[in-house]
Amino acid sequence: MQLTRLTTGVVRFRIILALALALAAPLAGGATAQGLFSPAILVNDRVISTFDLQQRERFLQLLDAASASEQQARTQLVEETVKLAEARRLGISPDAEAIEEGMAEFAARGDLSTDQFMELLAQNGIEPETFERFVRAGIAWRQVVRARFADRAAPSETEIDRAIAGAGAGAGTNLRVLLSEIILPAPPEGAARAEQQAARIARITSFAEFSEAARALSASRSAEAGGRLDWQEITRYPPQIRSALLSLAPGEVTDPIPIRNGIALLQLRAVEETAYEAPEYAEIDYAAYMIPGGRTEAALEEAQRVRTRVDRCDDLYGVNRDQPADRLRRESMAPAEMPRDIALELAKLDAGEISTALTRTDAAGNPVLMLLMLCSRTPEAVLDTSREDVANQLRNRRIEALADGYLQQLLANARIVEP
């Protein structure tokens, strides 16, 4: 329930209404004080009186609760009675200091002190015990839930990683693209020839012709499959490549995309909308482990050995032990700031996956094979959120779910009688 600051006019109106209700109550159906305090609901061995119901309904009305009604008052009081009974069974009883702090915290939501809120209650014919019971039940239930579920609610590191990766996703629409690729080698001595090839490929509109060119010319691992890639969310690609893809019709090819020592061309095979809205990524964390030899058989064999030893980027530090420090590079940057060839490769990977499609040269000009591993993607939605904050959110969400199931079980087992 959200407490809003009441204007003077609204307070006056509610005072008049409360007085009118108080004056009218004895006349309605000839009700007596005894009837007012007679049992309205029995929850196990606890009594909820008619007076309790009237008080809670007035309390909800004061808080401007949209669901302020007699039924809502009944539901709340039954649940609170069950919660307090379970707290007593477990030997849990909030002390006076905790209740005072809870009352002060609740009153502060409306920019009021406890005394000011109590005065407002009195003006509306609401007894202090109504407010105190409301706060006591909430505190007792939190203590019960914490005692039962705190140890079970801690998220694993994998769950935290998954939550971070999925942050910012939600209901909506998202585009997925089905692409084919050709990566043309374009070393300085062969750049002119590669540019001519790229210009010809960019004019292709046939899927079969593009696949044939990929098998014959592409340096990517996808060449054996005719350059065909799996479906990918378009948000995985950096903005400059994304905009190029959005301008294509199926069968069309991007203009040549210059990459380091090469040229990339992408053909759009299909595009679809999905109900899943993929997050926008603010940072990509990746590791690059350099293996001397370029694409030689020995370098590729070493890459395969490394692949079998690692599951995540941190494992590469162990692989690089006793090796020159510059063989392993860990980077975290915005997608738009990445080298295009690295961005294209990372777009195909999930966290923990590896690509060995790229090469570089070392300081002496010798070829090296780049073992590229995606560590994580950080959505914009959690860029300024720590892992601890994410863990707390997961923990609270899980506790809330466990607590709700626990309460429903207690209610199902309770004996609830409405005379």
Tab-separated table of C-alpha atoms in Angstrom:
chain	number	residue	atom	x	y	z
A	1	MET	CA	0.000	0.000	0.000
A	2	GLN	CA	1.235	3.406	-0.898
A	3	LEU	CA	0.638	6.242	1.574
A	4	THR	CA	0.047	9.632	-0.011
A	5	ARG	CA	0.187	12.994	1.713
A	6	LEU	CA	-3.329	14.148	2.452
A	7	THR	CA	-4.459	17.665	1.693
A	8	THR	CA	-6.302	19.676	4.329
A	9	GLY	CA	-9.532	19.506	2.357
A	10	VAL	CA	-9.417	15.737	2.068
A	11	VAL	CA	-8.647	15.388	5.787
A	12	ARG	CA	-11.625	17.610	6.696
A	13	PHE	CA	-13.877	15.567	4.438
A	14	ARG	CA	-12.731	12.321	6.025
A	15	ILE	CA	-13.175	13.717	9.548
A	16	ILE	CA	-16.774	14.658	8.690
A	17	LEU	CA	-17.317	11.257	7.091
A	18	ALA	CA	-15.844	9.453	10.093
A	19	LEU	CA	-18.042	11.430	12.521
A	20	ALA	CA	-21.086	10.726	10.376
A	21	LEU	CA	-20.297	7.018	10.394
A	22	ALA	CA	-19.757	7.069	14.149
A	23	LEU	CA	-23.092	8.830	14.761
A	24	ALA	CA	-24.968	6.642	12.307
A	25	ALA	CA	-23.553	3.335	13.505
A	26	PRO	CA	-25.821	2.872	16.579
A	27	LEU	CA	-28.893	3.585	14.410
A	28	ALA	CA	-28.071	1.113	11.641
A	29	GLY	CA	-30.246	-1.924	12.245
A	30	GLY	CA	-30.247	-1.209	15.976
A	31	ALA	CA	-26.611	-2.426	16.313
A	32	THR	CA	-25.269	-2.434	19.886
A	33	ALA	CA	-21.761	-2.211	21.286
A	34	GLN	CA	-21.987	-5.932	21.984
A	35	GLY	CA	-22.771	-6.551	18.285
A	36	LEU	CA	-19.897	-4.358	17.225
A	37	PHE	CA	-17.439	-6.525	19.118
A	38	SER	CA	-19.056	-9.846	18.290
A	39	PRO	CA	-17.075	-12.369	16.225
A	40	ALA	CA	-17.150	-11.729	12.492
A	41	ILE	CA	-14.531	-14.354	11.573
A	42	LEU	CA	-12.909	-17.201	13.517
A	43	VAL	CA	-9.408	-18.193	12.441
A	44	ASN	CA	-8.503	-21.326	14.375
A	45	ASP	CA	-8.919	-20.109	17.975
A	46	ARG	CA	-8.588	-16.377	17.183
A	47	VAL	CA	-11.496	-13.956	16.843
A	48	ILE	CA	-11.756	-11.134	14.284
A	49	SER	CA	-14.577	-8.886	15.407
A	50	THR	CA	-16.913	-6.660	13.425
A	51	PHE	CA	-15.114	-3.725	15.012
A	52	ASP	CA	-11.772	-5.063	13.701
A	53	LEU	CA	-13.221	-5.237	10.196
A	54	GLN	CA	-14.610	-1.706	10.350
A	55	GLN	CA	-11.324	-0.372	11.679
A	56	ARG	CA	-9.279	-2.050	8.971
A	57	GLU	CA	-11.597	-0.852	6.222
A	58	ARG	CA	-11.321	2.733	7.476
A	59	PHE	CA	-7.540	2.322	7.682
A	60	LEU	CA	-7.398	1.200	4.042
A	61	GLN	CA	-9.613	4.092	2.997
A	62	LEU	CA	-7.288	6.506	4.771
A	63	LEU	CA	-4.372	5.118	2.799
A	64	ASP	CA	-6.283	5.669	-0.437
A	65	ALA	CA	-5.973	1.971	-1.234
A	66	ALA	CA	-7.687	1.259	-4.538
A	67	SER	CA	-8.919	-2.046	-3.130
A	68	ALA	CA	-10.281	-0.540	0.123
A	69	SER	CA	-13.382	-2.633	0.783
A	70	GLU	CA	-14.839	-4.882	3.415
A	71	GLN	CA	-13.611	-7.932	1.479
A	72	GLN	CA	-10.074	-6.566	1.315
A	73	ALA	CA	-10.200	-5.865	5.054
A	74	ARG	CA	-11.363	-9.458	5.670
A	75	THR	CA	-8.576	-10.888	3.506
A	76	GLN	CA	-5.888	-8.840	5.224
A	77	LEU	CA	-7.029	-9.631	8.737
A	78	VAL	CA	-7.325	-13.366	8.062
A	79	GLU	CA	-3.827	-13.460	6.558
A	80	GLU	CA	-2.380	-11.412	9.425
A	81	THR	CA	-4.011	-13.691	12.008
A	82	VAL	CA	-2.433	-16.726	10.335
A	83	LYS	CA	0.958	-14.979	10.094
A	84	LEU	CA	0.938	-13.978	13.773
A	85	ALA	CA	-0.101	-17.483	14.817
A	86	GLU	CA	2.794	-18.996	12.876
A	87	ALA	CA	5.184	-16.476	14.453
A	88	ARG	CA	3.972	-17.488	17.938
A	89	ARG	CA	4.408	-21.156	17.059
A	90	LEU	CA	8.024	-20.506	16.098
A	91	GLY	CA	8.667	-18.390	19.192
A	92	ILE	CA	9.000	-15.175	17.207
A	93	SER	CA	7.690	-11.946	18.719
A	94	PRO	CA	8.785	-8.495	17.490
A	95	ASP	CA	9.995	-6.333	20.346
A	96	ALA	CA	8.632	-2.880	21.137
A	97	GLU	CA	11.595	-1.115	19.553
A	98	ALA	CA	11.149	-2.946	16.240
A	99	ILE	CA	7.452	-2.071	16.179
A	100	GLU	CA	8.142	1.591	16.937
A	101	GLU	CA	10.692	1.709	14.130
A	102	GLY	CA	8.235	0.020	11.771
A	103	MET	CA	5.503	2.499	12.616
A	104	ALA	CA	7.886	5.424	12.112
A	105	GLU	CA	9.050	4.013	8.769
A	106	PHE	CA	5.479	3.560	7.556
A	107	ALA	CA	4.427	7.059	8.630
A	108	ALA	CA	7.495	8.516	6.893
A	109	ARG	CA	6.200	7.251	3.558
A	110	GLY	CA	3.682	10.050	3.756
A	111	ASP	CA	6.242	12.584	5.056
A	112	LEU	CA	4.713	12.338	8.532
A	113	SER	CA	6.081	11.545	11.965
A	114	THR	CA	4.541	8.720	13.981
A	115	ASP	CA	2.729	11.234	16.206
A	116	GLN	CA	1.365	13.109	13.179
A	117	PHE	CA	0.152	9.868	11.631
A	118	MET	CA	-1.449	8.788	14.909
A	119	GLU	CA	-3.261	12.132	15.070
A	120	LEU	CA	-4.514	11.586	11.529
A	121	LEU	CA	-5.773	8.131	12.539
A	122	ALA	CA	-7.614	9.579	15.521
A	123	GLN	CA	-9.240	12.229	13.347
A	124	ASN	CA	-10.611	9.426	11.172
A	125	GLY	CA	-11.897	7.313	14.041
A	126	ILE	CA	-9.129	4.705	13.800
A	127	GLU	CA	-7.705	3.260	17.003
A	128	PRO	CA	-3.894	3.108	17.495
A	129	GLU	CA	-4.162	-0.673	17.982
A	130	THR	CA	-5.299	-1.046	14.367
A	131	PHE	CA	-2.091	0.512	13.102
A	132	GLU	CA	0.049	-1.331	15.648
A	133	ARG	CA	-1.429	-4.707	14.653
A	134	PHE	CA	-0.829	-3.955	10.981
A	135	VAL	CA	2.848	-3.164	11.620
A	136	ARG	CA	3.356	-6.024	14.101
A	137	ALA	CA	2.039	-8.601	11.646
A	138	GLY	CA	4.302	-7.326	8.869
A	139	ILE	CA	7.432	-7.391	11.043
A	140	ALA	CA	6.612	-10.806	12.526
A	141	TRP	CA	6.053	-12.300	9.090
A	142	ARG	CA	9.362	-10.920	7.761
A	143	GLN	CA	11.138	-12.517	10.723
A	144	VAL	CA	9.347	-15.815	10.132
A	145	VAL	CA	10.233	-15.833	6.440
A	146	ARG	CA	13.850	-14.902	7.131
A	147	ALA	CA	14.183	-17.689	9.694
A	148	ARG	CA	12.738	-20.309	7.347
A	149	PHE	CA	14.068	-19.348	3.948
A	150	ALA	CA	17.199	-17.190	4.247
A	151	ASP	CA	19.548	-20.155	3.729
A	152	ARG	CA	17.572	-21.469	0.752
A	153	ALA	CA	17.260	-18.168	-1.076
A	154	ALA	CA	20.919	-17.399	-1.817
A	155	PRO	CA	21.446	-17.378	-5.625
A	156	SER	CA	24.354	-19.198	-7.255
A	157	GLU	CA	26.993	-17.396	-9.303
A	158	THR	CA	25.472	-18.934	-12.429
A	159	GLU	CA	22.047	-17.558	-11.545
A	160	ILE	CA	23.541	-14.095	-10.994
A	161	ASP	CA	25.297	-14.274	-14.372
A	162	ARG	CA	22.062	-15.332	-16.035
A	163	ALA	CA	20.136	-12.483	-14.398
A	164	ILE	CA	22.700	-9.907	-15.515
A	165	ALA	CA	22.707	-11.268	-19.059
A	166	GLY	CA	18.927	-11.111	-19.252
A	167	ALA	CA	18.446	-7.718	-17.620
A	168	GLY	CA	16.587	-5.261	-19.794
A	169	ALA	CA	14.777	-8.015	-21.654
A	170	GLY	CA	11.027	-8.046	-21.423
A	171	ALA	CA	7.739	-8.326	-23.165
A	172	GLY	CA	7.719	-6.656	-26.544
A	173	THR	CA	9.066	-7.387	-29.977
A	174	ASN	CA	12.593	-8.019	-31.107
A	175	LEU	CA	14.213	-8.746	-34.460
A	176	ARG	CA	16.202	-11.873	-35.114
A	177	VAL	CA	18.271	-12.187	-38.256
A	178	LEU	CA	19.409	-15.230	-40.193
A	179	LEU	CA	22.669	-14.425	-41.955
A	180	SER	CA	25.375	-15.923	-44.105
A	181	GLU	CA	28.891	-14.525	-44.006
A	182	ILE	CA	32.021	-14.326	-46.069
A	183	ILE	CA	35.293	-13.200	-44.521
A	184	LEU	CA	37.840	-12.373	-47.213
A	185	PRO	CA	41.505	-12.293	-46.180
A	186	ALA	CA	42.954	-8.917	-47.159
A	187	PRO	CA	46.614	-8.652	-46.149
A	188	PRO	CA	48.373	-5.493	-47.396
A	189	GLU	CA	49.859	-7.260	-50.395
A	190	GLY	CA	46.479	-8.704	-51.427
A	191	ALA	CA	44.167	-5.843	-50.447
A	192	ALA	CA	43.390	-4.698	-53.994
A	193	ARG	CA	42.404	-8.197	-55.118
A	194	ALA	CA	40.225	-8.697	-52.013
A	195	GLU	CA	38.440	-5.401	-52.657
A	196	GLN	CA	37.605	-6.496	-56.226
A	197	GLN	CA	36.255	-9.810	-54.964
A	198	ALA	CA	34.220	-8.038	-52.285
A	199	ALA	CA	32.664	-5.678	-54.837
A	200	ARG	CA	31.498	-8.649	-56.918
A	201	ILE	CA	30.126	-10.512	-53.903
A	202	ALA	CA	28.204	-7.454	-52.707
A	203	ARG	CA	26.116	-7.606	-55.900
A	204	ILE	CA	25.000	-11.209	-55.279
A	205	THR	CA	21.280	-11.745	-54.597
A	206	SER	CA	21.187	-15.546	-54.797
A	207	PHE	CA	21.541	-17.668	-51.642
A	208	ALA	CA	23.139	-20.491	-53.591
A	209	GLU	CA	25.656	-18.215	-55.299
A	210	PHE	CA	26.637	-16.591	-51.994
A	211	SER	CA	27.100	-20.012	-50.368
A	212	GLU	CA	29.273	-21.139	-53.259
A	213	ALA	CA	31.442	-18.022	-52.876
A	214	ALA	CA	31.701	-18.623	-49.122
A	215	ARG	CA	32.948	-22.180	-49.602
A	216	ALA	CA	35.509	-21.021	-52.169
A	217	LEU	CA	36.753	-17.768	-50.654
A	218	SER	CA	35.793	-17.317	-46.995
A	219	ALA	CA	38.378	-17.664	-44.248
A	220	SER	CA	35.670	-18.135	-41.597
A	221	ARG	CA	34.900	-21.467	-39.952
A	222	SER	CA	31.400	-21.142	-41.384
A	223	ALA	CA	32.810	-21.581	-44.917
A	224	GLU	CA	32.179	-25.354	-44.819
A	225	ALA	CA	28.470	-24.616	-44.237
A	226	GLY	CA	28.358	-22.150	-47.107
A	227	GLY	CA	28.765	-19.255	-44.676
A	228	ARG	CA	25.436	-19.980	-43.008
A	229	LEU	CA	25.017	-18.769	-39.421
A	230	ASP	CA	22.295	-19.540	-36.881
A	231	TRP	CA	19.543	-17.133	-35.840
A	232	GLN	CA	20.837	-14.236	-33.723
A	233	GLU	CA	19.182	-11.299	-31.983
A	234	ILE	CA	20.089	-8.201	-33.915
A	235	THR	CA	21.054	-6.435	-30.677
A	236	ARG	CA	24.166	-8.635	-30.485
A	237	TYR	CA	25.684	-6.730	-33.392
A	238	PRO	CA	27.282	-3.295	-32.948
A	239	PRO	CA	25.176	-0.321	-34.093
A	240	GLN	CA	27.085	0.326	-37.326
A	241	ILE	CA	26.577	-3.265	-38.515
A	242	ARG	CA	23.014	-3.389	-37.210
A	243	SER	CA	22.009	-0.391	-39.313
A	244	ALA	CA	23.492	-2.032	-42.413
A	245	LEU	CA	21.521	-5.225	-41.780
A	246	LEU	CA	18.249	-3.351	-41.297
A	247	SER	CA	18.570	-1.836	-44.766
A	248	LEU	CA	18.684	-5.238	-46.485
A	249	ALA	CA	15.970	-7.335	-48.059
A	250	PRO	CA	16.370	-11.145	-47.954
A	251	GLY	CA	19.038	-12.177	-50.468
A	252	GLU	CA	20.829	-8.813	-50.406
A	253	VAL	CA	24.406	-8.404	-49.194
A	254	THR	CA	25.928	-5.630	-47.132
A	255	ASP	CA	28.484	-3.305	-48.605
A	256	PRO	CA	31.996	-4.597	-47.879
A	257	ILE	CA	32.790	-4.129	-44.169
A	258	PRO	CA	36.505	-3.448	-43.616
A	259	ILE	CA	38.005	-5.457	-40.771
A	260	ARG	CA	41.585	-5.978	-39.714
A	261	ASN	CA	43.446	-7.707	-42.557
A	262	GLY	CA	40.160	-8.638	-44.167
A	263	ILE	CA	36.745	-7.714	-45.523
A	264	ALA	CA	33.430	-9.013	-44.209
A	265	LEU	CA	30.213	-9.405	-46.193
A	266	LEU	CA	26.877	-10.455	-44.716
A	267	GLN	CA	23.886	-11.759	-46.639
A	268	LEU	CA	20.433	-11.528	-45.071
A	269	ARG	CA	18.585	-14.828	-45.468
A	270	ALA	CA	15.591	-14.081	-43.263
A	271	VAL	CA	14.344	-11.792	-40.524
A	272	GLU	CA	11.625	-12.389	-37.944
A	273	GLU	CA	9.947	-10.649	-35.033
A	274	THR	CA	9.811	-12.448	-31.714
A	275	ALA	CA	7.820	-11.816	-28.540
A	276	TYR	CA	11.080	-11.676	-26.617
A	277	GLU	CA	12.648	-8.239	-26.422
A	278	ALA	CA	16.418	-8.675	-26.235
A	279	PRO	CA	18.353	-6.205	-24.095
A	280	GLU	CA	20.615	-3.522	-25.459
A	281	TYR	CA	24.197	-4.181	-24.410
A	282	ALA	CA	26.359	-1.456	-22.891
A	283	GLU	CA	29.580	-3.458	-22.492
A	284	ILE	CA	31.046	-6.673	-23.843
A	285	ASP	CA	33.675	-8.466	-21.761
A	286	TYR	CA	35.926	-10.810	-23.718
A	287	ALA	CA	39.346	-12.451	-23.587
A	288	ALA	CA	41.837	-12.956	-26.422
A	289	TYR	CA	44.574	-15.572	-26.006
A	290	MET	CA	47.298	-15.298	-28.654
A	291	ILE	CA	48.850	-18.513	-29.978
A	292	PRO	CA	52.035	-18.200	-32.101
A	293	GLY	CA	51.928	-19.624	-35.605
A	294	GLY	CA	48.751	-18.150	-37.052
A	295	ARG	CA	46.542	-20.750	-38.686
A	296	THR	CA	49.192	-23.457	-38.727
A	297	GLU	CA	48.285	-26.994	-37.735
A	298	ALA	CA	50.340	-26.714	-34.537
A	299	ALA	CA	48.604	-23.487	-33.484
A	300	LEU	CA	45.153	-24.926	-34.178
A	301	GLU	CA	46.009	-28.045	-32.146
A	302	GLU	CA	47.098	-25.864	-29.221
A	303	ALA	CA	43.846	-23.902	-29.522
A	304	GLN	CA	41.908	-27.160	-29.289
A	305	ARG	CA	43.844	-28.184	-26.157
A	306	VAL	CA	43.047	-24.820	-24.572
A	307	ARG	CA	39.383	-25.170	-25.546
A	308	THR	CA	39.117	-28.452	-23.636
A	309	ARG	CA	40.661	-26.906	-20.491
A	310	VAL	CA	38.506	-23.805	-20.055
A	311	ASP	CA	34.859	-23.142	-19.276
A	312	ARG	CA	35.045	-19.413	-18.552
A	313	CYS	CA	37.382	-16.530	-19.158
A	314	ASP	CA	39.013	-16.686	-15.724
A	315	ASP	CA	40.312	-20.173	-16.609
A	316	LEU	CA	42.545	-18.609	-19.274
A	317	TYR	CA	44.719	-17.037	-16.567
A	318	GLY	CA	45.712	-20.530	-15.501
A	319	VAL	CA	46.438	-21.475	-19.131
A	320	ASN	CA	48.670	-18.423	-19.473
A	321	ARG	CA	50.658	-19.157	-16.311
A	322	ASP	CA	54.409	-19.143	-17.036
A	323	GLN	CA	53.692	-17.608	-20.475
A	324	PRO	CA	54.433	-14.012	-21.539
A	325	ALA	CA	51.769	-11.758	-20.025
A	326	ASP	CA	50.897	-10.180	-23.396
A	327	ARG	CA	49.661	-13.501	-24.764
A	328	LEU	CA	46.404	-12.995	-22.845
A	329	ARG	CA	44.350	-9.836	-23.175
A	330	ARG	CA	41.088	-9.167	-21.326
A	331	GLU	CA	38.930	-6.307	-22.609
A	332	SER	CA	35.612	-4.757	-21.652
A	333	MET	CA	34.172	-2.115	-23.964
A	334	ALA	CA	31.054	-0.811	-25.634
A	335	PRO	CA	30.068	-2.710	-28.813
A	336	ALA	CA	30.489	0.415	-30.938
A	337	GLU	CA	34.125	0.777	-29.808
A	338	MET	CA	35.170	-2.765	-30.716
A	339	PRO	CA	37.218	-3.773	-33.724
A	340	ARG	CA	34.673	-4.918	-36.287
A	341	ASP	CA	36.091	-8.370	-36.807
A	342	ILE	CA	36.023	-9.056	-33.070
A	343	ALA	CA	32.481	-7.651	-32.793
A	344	LEU	CA	31.303	-9.920	-35.620
A	345	GLU	CA	32.802	-13.005	-34.006
A	346	LEU	CA	31.499	-12.220	-30.528
A	347	ALA	CA	27.979	-11.725	-31.925
A	348	LYS	CA	27.959	-15.463	-32.735
A	349	LEU	CA	28.998	-16.539	-29.233
A	350	ASP	CA	27.324	-17.113	-25.904
A	351	ALA	CA	29.226	-16.588	-22.651
A	352	GLY	CA	31.990	-19.182	-22.323
A	353	GLU	CA	32.105	-20.026	-26.039
A	354	ILE	CA	35.252	-19.716	-28.154
A	355	SER	CA	36.137	-18.675	-31.698
A	356	THR	CA	39.462	-19.271	-33.441
A	357	ALA	CA	38.525	-17.526	-36.686
A	358	LEU	CA	40.768	-14.482	-36.284
A	359	THR	CA	44.494	-13.928	-36.569
A	360	ARG	CA	46.863	-11.116	-35.692
A	361	THR	CA	50.581	-10.376	-35.912
A	362	ASP	CA	52.871	-9.943	-32.923
A	363	ALA	CA	55.339	-7.115	-32.323
A	364	ALA	CA	57.908	-8.836	-34.533
A	365	GLY	CA	55.436	-9.227	-37.391
A	366	ASN	CA	54.902	-12.963	-36.882
A	367	PRO	CA	51.378	-14.413	-37.323
A	368	VAL	CA	49.442	-15.437	-34.226
A	369	LEU	CA	46.109	-17.202	-33.856
A	370	MET	CA	43.554	-15.369	-31.703
A	371	LEU	CA	41.573	-17.630	-29.401
A	372	LEU	CA	38.596	-15.364	-28.695
A	373	MET	CA	36.290	-16.091	-25.750
A	374	LEU	CA	33.137	-14.217	-24.752
A	375	CYS	CA	33.120	-13.597	-20.994
A	376	SER	CA	29.848	-11.708	-20.584
A	377	ARG	CA	27.529	-9.096	-22.012
A	378	THR	CA	26.379	-6.291	-19.713
A	379	PRO	CA	22.928	-4.920	-20.606
A	380	GLU	CA	22.411	-1.188	-20.331
A	381	ALA	CA	19.774	-1.854	-17.682
A	382	VAL	CA	22.390	-3.060	-15.157
A	383	LEU	CA	25.413	-1.046	-16.208
A	384	ASP	CA	25.517	0.774	-12.853
A	385	THR	CA	24.272	-2.182	-10.803
A	386	SER	CA	26.729	-4.273	-8.800
A	387	ARG	CA	26.681	-8.071	-8.622
A	388	GLU	CA	25.774	-7.721	-4.960
A	389	ASP	CA	22.704	-5.666	-5.870
A	390	VAL	CA	21.660	-8.245	-8.465
A	391	ALA	CA	22.181	-11.045	-5.927
A	392	ASN	CA	20.035	-9.191	-3.379
A	393	GLN	CA	17.274	-8.705	-5.944
A	394	LEU	CA	17.306	-12.415	-6.788
A	395	ARG	CA	17.354	-13.358	-3.097
A	396	ASN	CA	14.434	-11.066	-2.275
A	397	ARG	CA	12.449	-12.308	-5.262
A	398	ARG	CA	12.996	-15.928	-4.248
A	399	ILE	CA	12.124	-15.248	-0.603
A	400	GLU	CA	8.955	-13.495	-1.717
A	401	ALA	CA	7.938	-16.483	-3.840
A	402	LEU	CA	8.709	-18.948	-1.034
A	403	ALA	CA	6.866	-16.793	1.480
A	404	ASP	CA	3.784	-16.584	-0.712
A	405	GLY	CA	3.653	-20.352	-1.114
A	406	TYR	CA	4.189	-20.780	2.623
A	407	LEU	CA	1.303	-18.410	3.425
A	408	GLN	CA	-1.040	-20.181	1.007
A	409	GLN	CA	-0.229	-23.482	2.700
A	410	LEU	CA	-0.931	-22.015	6.149
A	411	LEU	CA	-4.238	-20.575	4.926
A	412	ALA	CA	-5.229	-23.913	3.407
A	413	ASN	CA	-4.523	-25.666	6.705
A	414	ALA	CA	-6.273	-23.053	8.858
A	415	ARG	CA	-9.830	-23.439	10.157
A	416	ILE	CA	-11.616	-20.281	9.011
A	417	VAL	CA	-15.248	-19.811	10.038
A	418	GLU	CA	-17.470	-16.831	9.320
A	419	PRO	CA	-20.479	-17.054	11.702
